[in-house]
JSON list of C-alpha atoms in Angstrom, two decimals:
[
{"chain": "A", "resi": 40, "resn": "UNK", "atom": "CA", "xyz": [108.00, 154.41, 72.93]},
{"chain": "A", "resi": 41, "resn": "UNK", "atom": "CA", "xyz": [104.82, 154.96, 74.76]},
{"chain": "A", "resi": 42, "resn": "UNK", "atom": "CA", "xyz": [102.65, 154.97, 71.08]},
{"chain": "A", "resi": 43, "resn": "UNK", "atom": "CA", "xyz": [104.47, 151.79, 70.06]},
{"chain": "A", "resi": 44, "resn": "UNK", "atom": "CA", "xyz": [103.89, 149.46, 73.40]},
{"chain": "A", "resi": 45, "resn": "UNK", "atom": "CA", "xyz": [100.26, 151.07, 72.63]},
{"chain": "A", "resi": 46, "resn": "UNK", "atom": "CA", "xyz": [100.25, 150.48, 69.11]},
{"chain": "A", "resi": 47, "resn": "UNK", "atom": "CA", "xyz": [101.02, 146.47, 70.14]},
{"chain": "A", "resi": 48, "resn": "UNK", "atom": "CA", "xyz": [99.21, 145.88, 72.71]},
{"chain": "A", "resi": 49, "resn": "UNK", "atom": "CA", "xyz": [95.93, 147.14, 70.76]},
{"chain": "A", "resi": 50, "resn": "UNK", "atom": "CA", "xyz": [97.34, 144.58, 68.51]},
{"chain": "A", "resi": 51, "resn": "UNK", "atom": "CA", "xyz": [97.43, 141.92, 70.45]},
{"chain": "A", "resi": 52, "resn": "UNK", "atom": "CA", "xyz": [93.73, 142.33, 71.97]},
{"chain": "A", "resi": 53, "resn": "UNK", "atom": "CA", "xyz": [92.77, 142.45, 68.11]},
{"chain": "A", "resi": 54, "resn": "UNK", "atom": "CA", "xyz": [94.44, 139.45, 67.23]},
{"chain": "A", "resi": 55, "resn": "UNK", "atom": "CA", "xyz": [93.36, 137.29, 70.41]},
{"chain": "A", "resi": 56, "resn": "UNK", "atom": "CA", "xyz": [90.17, 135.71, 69.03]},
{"chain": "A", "resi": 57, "resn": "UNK", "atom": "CA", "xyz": [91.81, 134.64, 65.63]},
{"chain": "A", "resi": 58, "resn": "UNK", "atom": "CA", "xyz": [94.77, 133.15, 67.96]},
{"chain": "A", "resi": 59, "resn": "UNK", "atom": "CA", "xyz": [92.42, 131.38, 70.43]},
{"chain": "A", "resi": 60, "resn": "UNK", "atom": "CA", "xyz": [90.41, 129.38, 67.44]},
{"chain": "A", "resi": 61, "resn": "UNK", "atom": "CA", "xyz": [93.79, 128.31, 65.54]},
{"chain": "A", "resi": 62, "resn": "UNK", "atom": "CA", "xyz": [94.67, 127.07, 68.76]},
{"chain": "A", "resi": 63, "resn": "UNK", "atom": "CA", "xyz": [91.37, 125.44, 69.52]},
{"chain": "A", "resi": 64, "resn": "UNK", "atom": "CA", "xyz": [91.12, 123.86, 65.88]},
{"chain": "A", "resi": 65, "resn": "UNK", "atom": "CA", "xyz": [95.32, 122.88, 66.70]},
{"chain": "A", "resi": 66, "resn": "UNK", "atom": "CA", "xyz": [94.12, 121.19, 69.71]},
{"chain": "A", "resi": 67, "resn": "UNK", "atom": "CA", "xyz": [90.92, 119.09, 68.19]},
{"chain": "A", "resi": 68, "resn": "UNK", "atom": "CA", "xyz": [92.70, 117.71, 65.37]},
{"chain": "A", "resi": 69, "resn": "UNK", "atom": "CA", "xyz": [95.18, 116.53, 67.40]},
{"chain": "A", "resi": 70, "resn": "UNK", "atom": "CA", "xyz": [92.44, 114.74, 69.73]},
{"chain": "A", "resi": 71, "resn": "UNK", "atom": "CA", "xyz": [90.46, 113.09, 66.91]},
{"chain": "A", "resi": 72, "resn": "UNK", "atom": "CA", "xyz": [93.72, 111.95, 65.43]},
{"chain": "A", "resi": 73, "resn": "UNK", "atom": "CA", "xyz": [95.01, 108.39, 65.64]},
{"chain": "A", "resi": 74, "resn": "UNK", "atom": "CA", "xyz": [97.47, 108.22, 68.77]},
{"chain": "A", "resi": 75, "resn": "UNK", "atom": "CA", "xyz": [101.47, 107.12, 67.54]},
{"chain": "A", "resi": 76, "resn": "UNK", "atom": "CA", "xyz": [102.21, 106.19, 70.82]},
{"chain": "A", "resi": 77, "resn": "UNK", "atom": "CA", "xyz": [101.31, 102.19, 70.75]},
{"chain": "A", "resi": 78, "resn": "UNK", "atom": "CA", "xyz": [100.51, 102.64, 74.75]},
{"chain": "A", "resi": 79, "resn": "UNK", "atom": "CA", "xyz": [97.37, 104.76, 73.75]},
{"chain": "A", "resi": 80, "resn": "UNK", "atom": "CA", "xyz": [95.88, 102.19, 71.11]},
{"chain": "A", "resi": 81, "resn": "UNK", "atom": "CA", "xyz": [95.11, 98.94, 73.80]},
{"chain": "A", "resi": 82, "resn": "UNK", "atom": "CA", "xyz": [91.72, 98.50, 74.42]},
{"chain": "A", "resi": 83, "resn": "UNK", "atom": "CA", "xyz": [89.12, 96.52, 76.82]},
{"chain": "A", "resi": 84, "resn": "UNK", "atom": "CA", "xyz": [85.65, 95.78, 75.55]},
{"chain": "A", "resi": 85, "resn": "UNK", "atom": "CA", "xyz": [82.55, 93.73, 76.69]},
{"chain": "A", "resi": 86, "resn": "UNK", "atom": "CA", "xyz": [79.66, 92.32, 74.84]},
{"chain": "A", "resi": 87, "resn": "UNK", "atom": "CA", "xyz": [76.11, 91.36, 76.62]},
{"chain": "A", "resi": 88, "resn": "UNK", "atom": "CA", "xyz": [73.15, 89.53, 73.99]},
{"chain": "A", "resi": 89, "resn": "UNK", "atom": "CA", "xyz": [71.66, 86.31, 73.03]},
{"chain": "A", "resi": 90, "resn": "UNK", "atom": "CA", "xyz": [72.93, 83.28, 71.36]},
{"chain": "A", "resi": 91, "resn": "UNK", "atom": "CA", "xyz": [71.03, 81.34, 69.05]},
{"chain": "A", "resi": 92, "resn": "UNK", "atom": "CA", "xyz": [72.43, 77.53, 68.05]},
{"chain": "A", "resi": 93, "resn": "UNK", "atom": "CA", "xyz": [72.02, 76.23, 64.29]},
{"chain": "A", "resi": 94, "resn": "UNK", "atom": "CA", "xyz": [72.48, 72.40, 64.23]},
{"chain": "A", "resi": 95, "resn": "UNK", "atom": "CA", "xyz": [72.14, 70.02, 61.28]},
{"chain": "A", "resi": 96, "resn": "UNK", "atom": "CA", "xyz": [69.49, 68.37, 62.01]},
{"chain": "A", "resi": 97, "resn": "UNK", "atom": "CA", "xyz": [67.82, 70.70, 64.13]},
{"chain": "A", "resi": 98, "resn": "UNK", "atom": "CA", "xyz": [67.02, 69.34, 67.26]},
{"chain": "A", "resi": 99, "resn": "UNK", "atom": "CA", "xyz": [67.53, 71.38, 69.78]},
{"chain": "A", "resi": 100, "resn": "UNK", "atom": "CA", "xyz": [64.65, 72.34, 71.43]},
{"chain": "A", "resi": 101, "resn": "UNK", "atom": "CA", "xyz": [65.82, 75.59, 73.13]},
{"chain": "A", "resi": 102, "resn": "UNK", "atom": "CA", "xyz": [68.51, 76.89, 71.29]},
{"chain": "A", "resi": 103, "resn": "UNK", "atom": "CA", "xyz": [68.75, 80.60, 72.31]},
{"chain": "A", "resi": 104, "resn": "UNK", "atom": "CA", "xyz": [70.84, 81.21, 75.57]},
{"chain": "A", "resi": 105, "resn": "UNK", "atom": "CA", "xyz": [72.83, 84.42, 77.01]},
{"chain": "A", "resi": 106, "resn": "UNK", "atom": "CA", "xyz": [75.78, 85.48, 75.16]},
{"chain": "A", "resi": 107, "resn": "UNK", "atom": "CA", "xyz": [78.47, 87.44, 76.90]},
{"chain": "A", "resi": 108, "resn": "UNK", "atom": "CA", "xyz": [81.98, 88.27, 75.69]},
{"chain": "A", "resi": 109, "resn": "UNK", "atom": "CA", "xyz": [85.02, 89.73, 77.22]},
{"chain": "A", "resi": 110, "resn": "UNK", "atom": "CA", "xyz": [88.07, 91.16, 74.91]},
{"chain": "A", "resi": 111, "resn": "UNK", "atom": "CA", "xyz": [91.25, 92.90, 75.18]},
{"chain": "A", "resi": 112, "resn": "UNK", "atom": "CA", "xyz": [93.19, 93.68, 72.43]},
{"chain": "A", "resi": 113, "resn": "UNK", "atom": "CA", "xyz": [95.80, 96.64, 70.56]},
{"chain": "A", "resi": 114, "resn": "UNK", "atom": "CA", "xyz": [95.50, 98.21, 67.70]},
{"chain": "A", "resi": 115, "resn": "UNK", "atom": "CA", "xyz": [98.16, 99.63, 65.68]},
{"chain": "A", "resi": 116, "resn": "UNK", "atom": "CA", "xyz": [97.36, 103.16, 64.33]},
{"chain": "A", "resi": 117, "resn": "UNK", "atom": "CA", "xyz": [93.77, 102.89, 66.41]},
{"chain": "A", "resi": 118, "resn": "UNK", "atom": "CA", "xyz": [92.84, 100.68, 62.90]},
{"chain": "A", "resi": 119, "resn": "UNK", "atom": "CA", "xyz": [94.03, 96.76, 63.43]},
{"chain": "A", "resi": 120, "resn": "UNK", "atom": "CA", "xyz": [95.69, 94.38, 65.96]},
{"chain": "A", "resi": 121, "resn": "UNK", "atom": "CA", "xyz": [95.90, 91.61, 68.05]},
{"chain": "A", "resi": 122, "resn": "UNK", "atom": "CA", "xyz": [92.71, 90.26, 70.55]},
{"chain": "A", "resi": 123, "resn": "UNK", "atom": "CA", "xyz": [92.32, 87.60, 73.25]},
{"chain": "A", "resi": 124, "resn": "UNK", "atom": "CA", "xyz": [88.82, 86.78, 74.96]},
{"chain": "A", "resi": 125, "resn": "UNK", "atom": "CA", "xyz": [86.82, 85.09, 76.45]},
{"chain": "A", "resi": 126, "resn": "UNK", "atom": "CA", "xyz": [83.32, 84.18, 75.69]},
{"chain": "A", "resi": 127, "resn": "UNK", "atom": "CA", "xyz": [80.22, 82.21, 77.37]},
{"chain": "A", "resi": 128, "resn": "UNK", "atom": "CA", "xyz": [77.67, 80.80, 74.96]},
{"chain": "A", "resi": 129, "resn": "UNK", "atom": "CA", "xyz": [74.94, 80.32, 76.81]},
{"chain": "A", "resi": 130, "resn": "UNK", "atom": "CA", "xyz": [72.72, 76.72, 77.57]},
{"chain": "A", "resi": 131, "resn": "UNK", "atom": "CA", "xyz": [71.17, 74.92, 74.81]},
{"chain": "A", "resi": 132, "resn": "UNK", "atom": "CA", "xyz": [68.83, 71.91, 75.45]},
{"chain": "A", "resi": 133, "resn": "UNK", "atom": "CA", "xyz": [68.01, 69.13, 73.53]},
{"chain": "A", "resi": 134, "resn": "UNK", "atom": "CA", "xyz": [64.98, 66.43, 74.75]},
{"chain": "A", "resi": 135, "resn": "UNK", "atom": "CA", "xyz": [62.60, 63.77, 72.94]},
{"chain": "A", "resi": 136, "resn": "UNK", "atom": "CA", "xyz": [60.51, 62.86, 75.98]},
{"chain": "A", "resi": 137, "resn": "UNK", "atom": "CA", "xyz": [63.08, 60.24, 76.92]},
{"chain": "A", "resi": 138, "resn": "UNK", "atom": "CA", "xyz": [66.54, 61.62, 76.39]},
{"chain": "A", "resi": 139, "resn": "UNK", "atom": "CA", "xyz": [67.54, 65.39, 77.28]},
{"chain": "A", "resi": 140, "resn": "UNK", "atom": "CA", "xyz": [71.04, 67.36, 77.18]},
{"chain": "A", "resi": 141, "resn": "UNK", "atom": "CA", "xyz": [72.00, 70.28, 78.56]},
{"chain": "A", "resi": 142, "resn": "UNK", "atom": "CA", "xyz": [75.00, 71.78, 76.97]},
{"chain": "A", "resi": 143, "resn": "UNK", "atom": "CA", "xyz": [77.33, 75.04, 77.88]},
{"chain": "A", "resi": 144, "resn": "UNK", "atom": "CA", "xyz": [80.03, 76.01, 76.19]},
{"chain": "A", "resi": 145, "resn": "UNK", "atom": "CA", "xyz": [82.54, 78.51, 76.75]},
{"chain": "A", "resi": 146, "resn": "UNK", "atom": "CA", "xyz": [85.81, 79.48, 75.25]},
{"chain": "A", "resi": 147, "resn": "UNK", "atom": "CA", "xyz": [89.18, 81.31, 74.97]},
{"chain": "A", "resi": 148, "resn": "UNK", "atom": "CA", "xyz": [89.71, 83.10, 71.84]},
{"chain": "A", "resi": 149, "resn": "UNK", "atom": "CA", "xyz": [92.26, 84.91, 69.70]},
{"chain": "A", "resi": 150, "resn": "UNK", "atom": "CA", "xyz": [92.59, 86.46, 66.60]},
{"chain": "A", "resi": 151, "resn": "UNK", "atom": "CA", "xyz": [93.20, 89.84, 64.84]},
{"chain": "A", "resi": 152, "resn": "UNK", "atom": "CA", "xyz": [90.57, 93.22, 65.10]},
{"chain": "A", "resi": 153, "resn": "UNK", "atom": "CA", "xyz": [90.01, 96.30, 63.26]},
{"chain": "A", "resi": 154, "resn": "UNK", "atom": "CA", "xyz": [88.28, 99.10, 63.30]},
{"chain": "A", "resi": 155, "resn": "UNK", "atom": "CA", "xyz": [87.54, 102.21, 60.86]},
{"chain": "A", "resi": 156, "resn": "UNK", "atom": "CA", "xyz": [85.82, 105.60, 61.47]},
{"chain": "A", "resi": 157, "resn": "UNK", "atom": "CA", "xyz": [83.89, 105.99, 57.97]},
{"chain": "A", "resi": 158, "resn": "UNK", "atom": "CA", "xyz": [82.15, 109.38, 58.91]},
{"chain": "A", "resi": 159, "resn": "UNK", "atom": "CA", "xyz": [82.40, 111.65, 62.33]},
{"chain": "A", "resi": 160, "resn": "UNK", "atom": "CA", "xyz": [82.34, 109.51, 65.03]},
{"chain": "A", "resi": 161, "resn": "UNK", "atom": "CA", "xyz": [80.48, 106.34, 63.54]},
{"chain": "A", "resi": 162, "resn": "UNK", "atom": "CA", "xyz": [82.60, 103.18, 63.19]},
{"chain": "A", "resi": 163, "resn": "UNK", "atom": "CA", "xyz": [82.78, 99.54, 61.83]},
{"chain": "A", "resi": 164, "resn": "UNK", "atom": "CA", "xyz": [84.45, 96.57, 63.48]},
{"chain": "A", "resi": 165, "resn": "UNK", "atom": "CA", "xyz": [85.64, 93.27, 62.56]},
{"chain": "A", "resi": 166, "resn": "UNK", "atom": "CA", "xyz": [87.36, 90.70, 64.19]},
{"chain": "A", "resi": 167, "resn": "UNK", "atom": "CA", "xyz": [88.35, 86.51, 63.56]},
{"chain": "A", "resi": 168, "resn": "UNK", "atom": "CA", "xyz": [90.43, 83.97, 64.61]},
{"chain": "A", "resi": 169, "resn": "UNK", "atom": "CA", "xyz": [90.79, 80.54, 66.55]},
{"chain": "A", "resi": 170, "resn": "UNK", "atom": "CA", "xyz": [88.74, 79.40, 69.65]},
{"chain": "A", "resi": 171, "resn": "UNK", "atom": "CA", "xyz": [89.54, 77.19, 72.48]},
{"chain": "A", "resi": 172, "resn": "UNK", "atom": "CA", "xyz": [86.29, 75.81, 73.69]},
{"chain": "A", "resi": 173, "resn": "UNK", "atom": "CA", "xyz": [85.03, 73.97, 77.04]},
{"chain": "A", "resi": 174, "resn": "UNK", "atom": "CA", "xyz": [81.76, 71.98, 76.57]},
{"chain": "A", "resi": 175, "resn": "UNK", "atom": "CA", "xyz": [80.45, 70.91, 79.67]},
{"chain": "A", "resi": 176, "resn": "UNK", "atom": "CA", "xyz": [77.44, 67.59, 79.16]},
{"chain": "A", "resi": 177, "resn": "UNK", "atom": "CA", "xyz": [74.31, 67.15, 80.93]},
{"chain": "A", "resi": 178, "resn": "UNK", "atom": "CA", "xyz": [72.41, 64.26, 79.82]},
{"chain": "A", "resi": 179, "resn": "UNK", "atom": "CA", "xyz": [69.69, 61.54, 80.84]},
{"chain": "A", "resi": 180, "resn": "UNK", "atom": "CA", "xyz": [68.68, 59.37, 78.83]},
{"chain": "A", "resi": 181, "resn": "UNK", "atom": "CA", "xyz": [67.29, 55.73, 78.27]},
{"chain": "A", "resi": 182, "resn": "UNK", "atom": "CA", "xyz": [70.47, 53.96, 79.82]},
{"chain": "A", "resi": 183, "resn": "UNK", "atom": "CA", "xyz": [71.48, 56.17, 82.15]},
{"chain": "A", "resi": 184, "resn": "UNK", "atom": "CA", "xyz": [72.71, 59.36, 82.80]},
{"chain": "A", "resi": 185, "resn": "UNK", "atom": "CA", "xyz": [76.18, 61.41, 82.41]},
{"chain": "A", "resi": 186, "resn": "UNK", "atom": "CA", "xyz": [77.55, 64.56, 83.28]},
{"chain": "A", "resi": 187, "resn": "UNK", "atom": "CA", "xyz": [81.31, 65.57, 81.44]},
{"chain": "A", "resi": 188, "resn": "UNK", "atom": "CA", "xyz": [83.15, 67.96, 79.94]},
{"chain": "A", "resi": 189, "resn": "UNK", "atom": "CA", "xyz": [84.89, 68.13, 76.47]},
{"chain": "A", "resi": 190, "resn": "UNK", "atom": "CA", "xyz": [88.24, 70.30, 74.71]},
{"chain": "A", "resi": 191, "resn": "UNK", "atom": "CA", "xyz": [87.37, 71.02, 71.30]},
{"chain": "A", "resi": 192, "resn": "UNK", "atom": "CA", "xyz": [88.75, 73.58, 68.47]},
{"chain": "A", "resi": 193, "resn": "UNK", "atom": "CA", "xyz": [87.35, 76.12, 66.61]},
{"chain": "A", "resi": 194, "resn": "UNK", "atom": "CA", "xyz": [86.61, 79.63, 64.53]},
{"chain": "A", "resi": 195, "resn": "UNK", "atom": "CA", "xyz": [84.74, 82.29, 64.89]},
{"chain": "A", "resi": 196, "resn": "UNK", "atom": "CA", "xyz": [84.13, 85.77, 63.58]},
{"chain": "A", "resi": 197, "resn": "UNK", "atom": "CA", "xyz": [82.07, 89.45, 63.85]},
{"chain": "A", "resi": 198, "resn": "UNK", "atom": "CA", "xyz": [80.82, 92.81, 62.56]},
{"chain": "A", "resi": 199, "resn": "UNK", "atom": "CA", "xyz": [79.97, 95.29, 64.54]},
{"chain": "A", "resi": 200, "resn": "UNK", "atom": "CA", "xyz": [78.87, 99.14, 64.00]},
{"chain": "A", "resi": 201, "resn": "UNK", "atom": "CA", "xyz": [79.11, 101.52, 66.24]},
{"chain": "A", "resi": 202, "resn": "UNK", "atom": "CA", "xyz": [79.80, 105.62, 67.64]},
{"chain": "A", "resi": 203, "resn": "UNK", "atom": "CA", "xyz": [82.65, 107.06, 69.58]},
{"chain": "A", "resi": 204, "resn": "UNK", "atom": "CA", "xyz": [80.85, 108.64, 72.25]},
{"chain": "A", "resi": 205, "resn": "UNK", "atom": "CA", "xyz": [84.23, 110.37, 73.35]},
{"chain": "A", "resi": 206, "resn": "UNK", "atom": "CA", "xyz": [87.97, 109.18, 72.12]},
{"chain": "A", "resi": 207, "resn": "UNK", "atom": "CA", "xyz": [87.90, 106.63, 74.70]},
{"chain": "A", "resi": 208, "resn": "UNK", "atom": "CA", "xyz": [84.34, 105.29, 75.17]},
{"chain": "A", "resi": 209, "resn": "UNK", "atom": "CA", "xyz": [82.55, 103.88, 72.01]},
{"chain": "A", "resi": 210, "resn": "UNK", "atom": "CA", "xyz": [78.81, 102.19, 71.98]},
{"chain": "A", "resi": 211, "resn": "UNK", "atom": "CA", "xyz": [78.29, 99.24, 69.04]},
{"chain": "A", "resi": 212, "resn": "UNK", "atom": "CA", "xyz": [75.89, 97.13, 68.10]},
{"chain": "A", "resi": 213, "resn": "UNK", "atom": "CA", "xyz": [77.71, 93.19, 66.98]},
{"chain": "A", "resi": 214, "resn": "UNK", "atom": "CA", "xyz": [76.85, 90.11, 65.35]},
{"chain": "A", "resi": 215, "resn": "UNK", "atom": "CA", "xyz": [78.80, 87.42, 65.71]},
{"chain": "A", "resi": 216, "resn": "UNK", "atom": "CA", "xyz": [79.40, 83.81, 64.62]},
{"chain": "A", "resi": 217, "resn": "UNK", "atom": "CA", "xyz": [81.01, 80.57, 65.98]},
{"chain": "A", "resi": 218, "resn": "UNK", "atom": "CA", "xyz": [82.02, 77.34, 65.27]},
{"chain": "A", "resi": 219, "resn": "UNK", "atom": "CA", "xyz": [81.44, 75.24, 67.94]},
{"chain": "A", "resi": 220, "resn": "UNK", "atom": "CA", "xyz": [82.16, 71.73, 68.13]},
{"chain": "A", "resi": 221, "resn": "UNK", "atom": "CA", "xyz": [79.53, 70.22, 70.85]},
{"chain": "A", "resi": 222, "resn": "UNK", "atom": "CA", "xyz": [81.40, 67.11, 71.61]},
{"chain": "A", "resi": 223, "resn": "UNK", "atom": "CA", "xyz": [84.09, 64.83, 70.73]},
{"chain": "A", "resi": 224, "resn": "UNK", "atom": "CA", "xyz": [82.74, 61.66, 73.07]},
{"chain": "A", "resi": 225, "resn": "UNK", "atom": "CA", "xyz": [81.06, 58.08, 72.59]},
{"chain": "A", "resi": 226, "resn": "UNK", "atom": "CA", "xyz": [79.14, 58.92, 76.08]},
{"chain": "A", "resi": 227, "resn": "UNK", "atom": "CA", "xyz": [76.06, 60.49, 74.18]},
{"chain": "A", "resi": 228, "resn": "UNK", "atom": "CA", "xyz": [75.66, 57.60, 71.74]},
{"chain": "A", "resi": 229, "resn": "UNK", "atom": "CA", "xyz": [75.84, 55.39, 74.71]},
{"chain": "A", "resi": 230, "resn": "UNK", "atom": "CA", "xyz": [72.76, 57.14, 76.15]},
{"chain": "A", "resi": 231, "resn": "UNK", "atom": "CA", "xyz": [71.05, 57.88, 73.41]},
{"chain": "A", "resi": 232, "resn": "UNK", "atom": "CA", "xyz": [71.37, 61.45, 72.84]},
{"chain": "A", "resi": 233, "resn": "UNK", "atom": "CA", "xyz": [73.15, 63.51, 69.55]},
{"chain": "A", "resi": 234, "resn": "UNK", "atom": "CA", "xyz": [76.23, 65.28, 69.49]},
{"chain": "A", "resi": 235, "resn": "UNK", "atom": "CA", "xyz": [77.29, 67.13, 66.65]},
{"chain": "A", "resi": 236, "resn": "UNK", "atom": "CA", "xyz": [78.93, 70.39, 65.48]},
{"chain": "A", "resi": 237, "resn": "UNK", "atom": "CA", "xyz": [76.91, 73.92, 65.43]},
{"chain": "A", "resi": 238, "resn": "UNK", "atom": "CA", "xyz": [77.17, 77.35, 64.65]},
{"chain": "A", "resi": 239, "resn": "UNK", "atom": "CA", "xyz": [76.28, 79.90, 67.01]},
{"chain": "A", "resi": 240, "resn": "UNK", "atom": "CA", "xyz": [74.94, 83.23, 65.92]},
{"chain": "A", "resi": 241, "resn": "UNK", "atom": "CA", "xyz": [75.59, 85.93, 68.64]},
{"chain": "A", "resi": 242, "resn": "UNK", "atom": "CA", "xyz": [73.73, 89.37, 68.47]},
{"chain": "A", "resi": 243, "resn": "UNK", "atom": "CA", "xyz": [75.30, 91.41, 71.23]},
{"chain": "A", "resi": 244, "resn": "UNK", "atom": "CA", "xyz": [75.83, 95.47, 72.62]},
{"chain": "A", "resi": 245, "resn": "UNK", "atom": "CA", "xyz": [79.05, 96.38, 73.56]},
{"chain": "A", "resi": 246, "resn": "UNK", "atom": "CA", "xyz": [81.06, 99.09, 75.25]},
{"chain": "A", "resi": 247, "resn": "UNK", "atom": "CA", "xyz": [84.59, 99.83, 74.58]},
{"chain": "A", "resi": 248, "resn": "UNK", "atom": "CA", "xyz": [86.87, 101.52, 76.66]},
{"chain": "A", "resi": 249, "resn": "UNK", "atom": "CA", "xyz": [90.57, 102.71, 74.81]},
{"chain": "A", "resi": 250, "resn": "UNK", "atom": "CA", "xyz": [93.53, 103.74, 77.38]}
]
């Protein structure tokens, strides 16, 4: 009896290093797995850059501005879902010596998100959907001034790459684009100044936090 509780226990000391890794390797693949629980997949995540306006005719005369976005969203497997926002587009100005506008937009967003891990721990991201903007009006111009605010509709969409810095915190670098109508009001032909529809580029950082 004595050789055989021997006989395991030198067993067991010899097999302890082989059982230790299979549990180690056990317990990363189940970490760098996709979580099945849907509670684990929501996420939080908030971009910080500059905006840059395209216009038709190209008048703005500063056309970059701050860009900051906010997002929350789910996705299902970790790999697509549902996002709200909410995103500031900075301050373009417009002037010809007589006439100026100041413009800032800002809007609500939603639309769908995805994200894929193509090797390790880098990542790419995409997202789209519909907009909900605010356009608040600055202008002076030949006949007066003005100062209003306008509801308008829109798009908009992004790519992003990125790295999972642990399985909750990721780092990405995004581009995005809108479709921002500036204004839907006879004001600024009263005084003089244009109003038209632009896109907005949006290069941006980002931090992403998964619960």
């Amino acid at each position: 009896m004595n050789k055989l509780a021997l006989s395991a226990a030198l067993a067991a000391l010899a097999l302890s290093p082989v059982l230790s890794q299979a549990a180690h390797a056990d317990d990363t693949s189940t970490t760098n797995a996709p979580s099945t629980n849907w509670q684990d997949n929501f996420f939080v995540a908030g971009q910080l850059g500059q905006s840059q306006y395209r216009v038709d005719s190209d008048t703005l005369n500063h056309n970059h501005g701050v860009f900051q976005n906010v997002r929350f969203g789910w996705r299902w497997n970790g790999l697509i879902g549902p996002e709200i926002g909410y995103v500031y587009l900075g301050q373009p100005k417009w002037s010809d010596g007589y006439s100026q506008l100041s413009v800032k937009p800002r809007a609500a967003t939603v639309g769908v998100n995805g994200k894929y891990n193509f090797y390790q721990n880098w990542f790419v991201t995409a997202h789209a959907g519909y907009m909900r903007s605010q356009t608040k009006f600055d202008a002076i111009g030949a006949f007066g001034s003005d100062r209003y605010k306008t509801w308008n509709s829109g798009l908009y969409a992004g790519l992003g790459v990125g790295y999972d810095v642990t399985n909750n915190f990721s780092l990405a670098l995004n581009y995005d684009n809108y479709r921002l109508q500036s204004g839907n009001s006879t004001s600024l032909d009263n005084i003089g100044v244009p109003h038209e529809r632009a896109n907005v580029a949006a290069y941006s950082a980002s931090v992403e936090y998964r619960f």
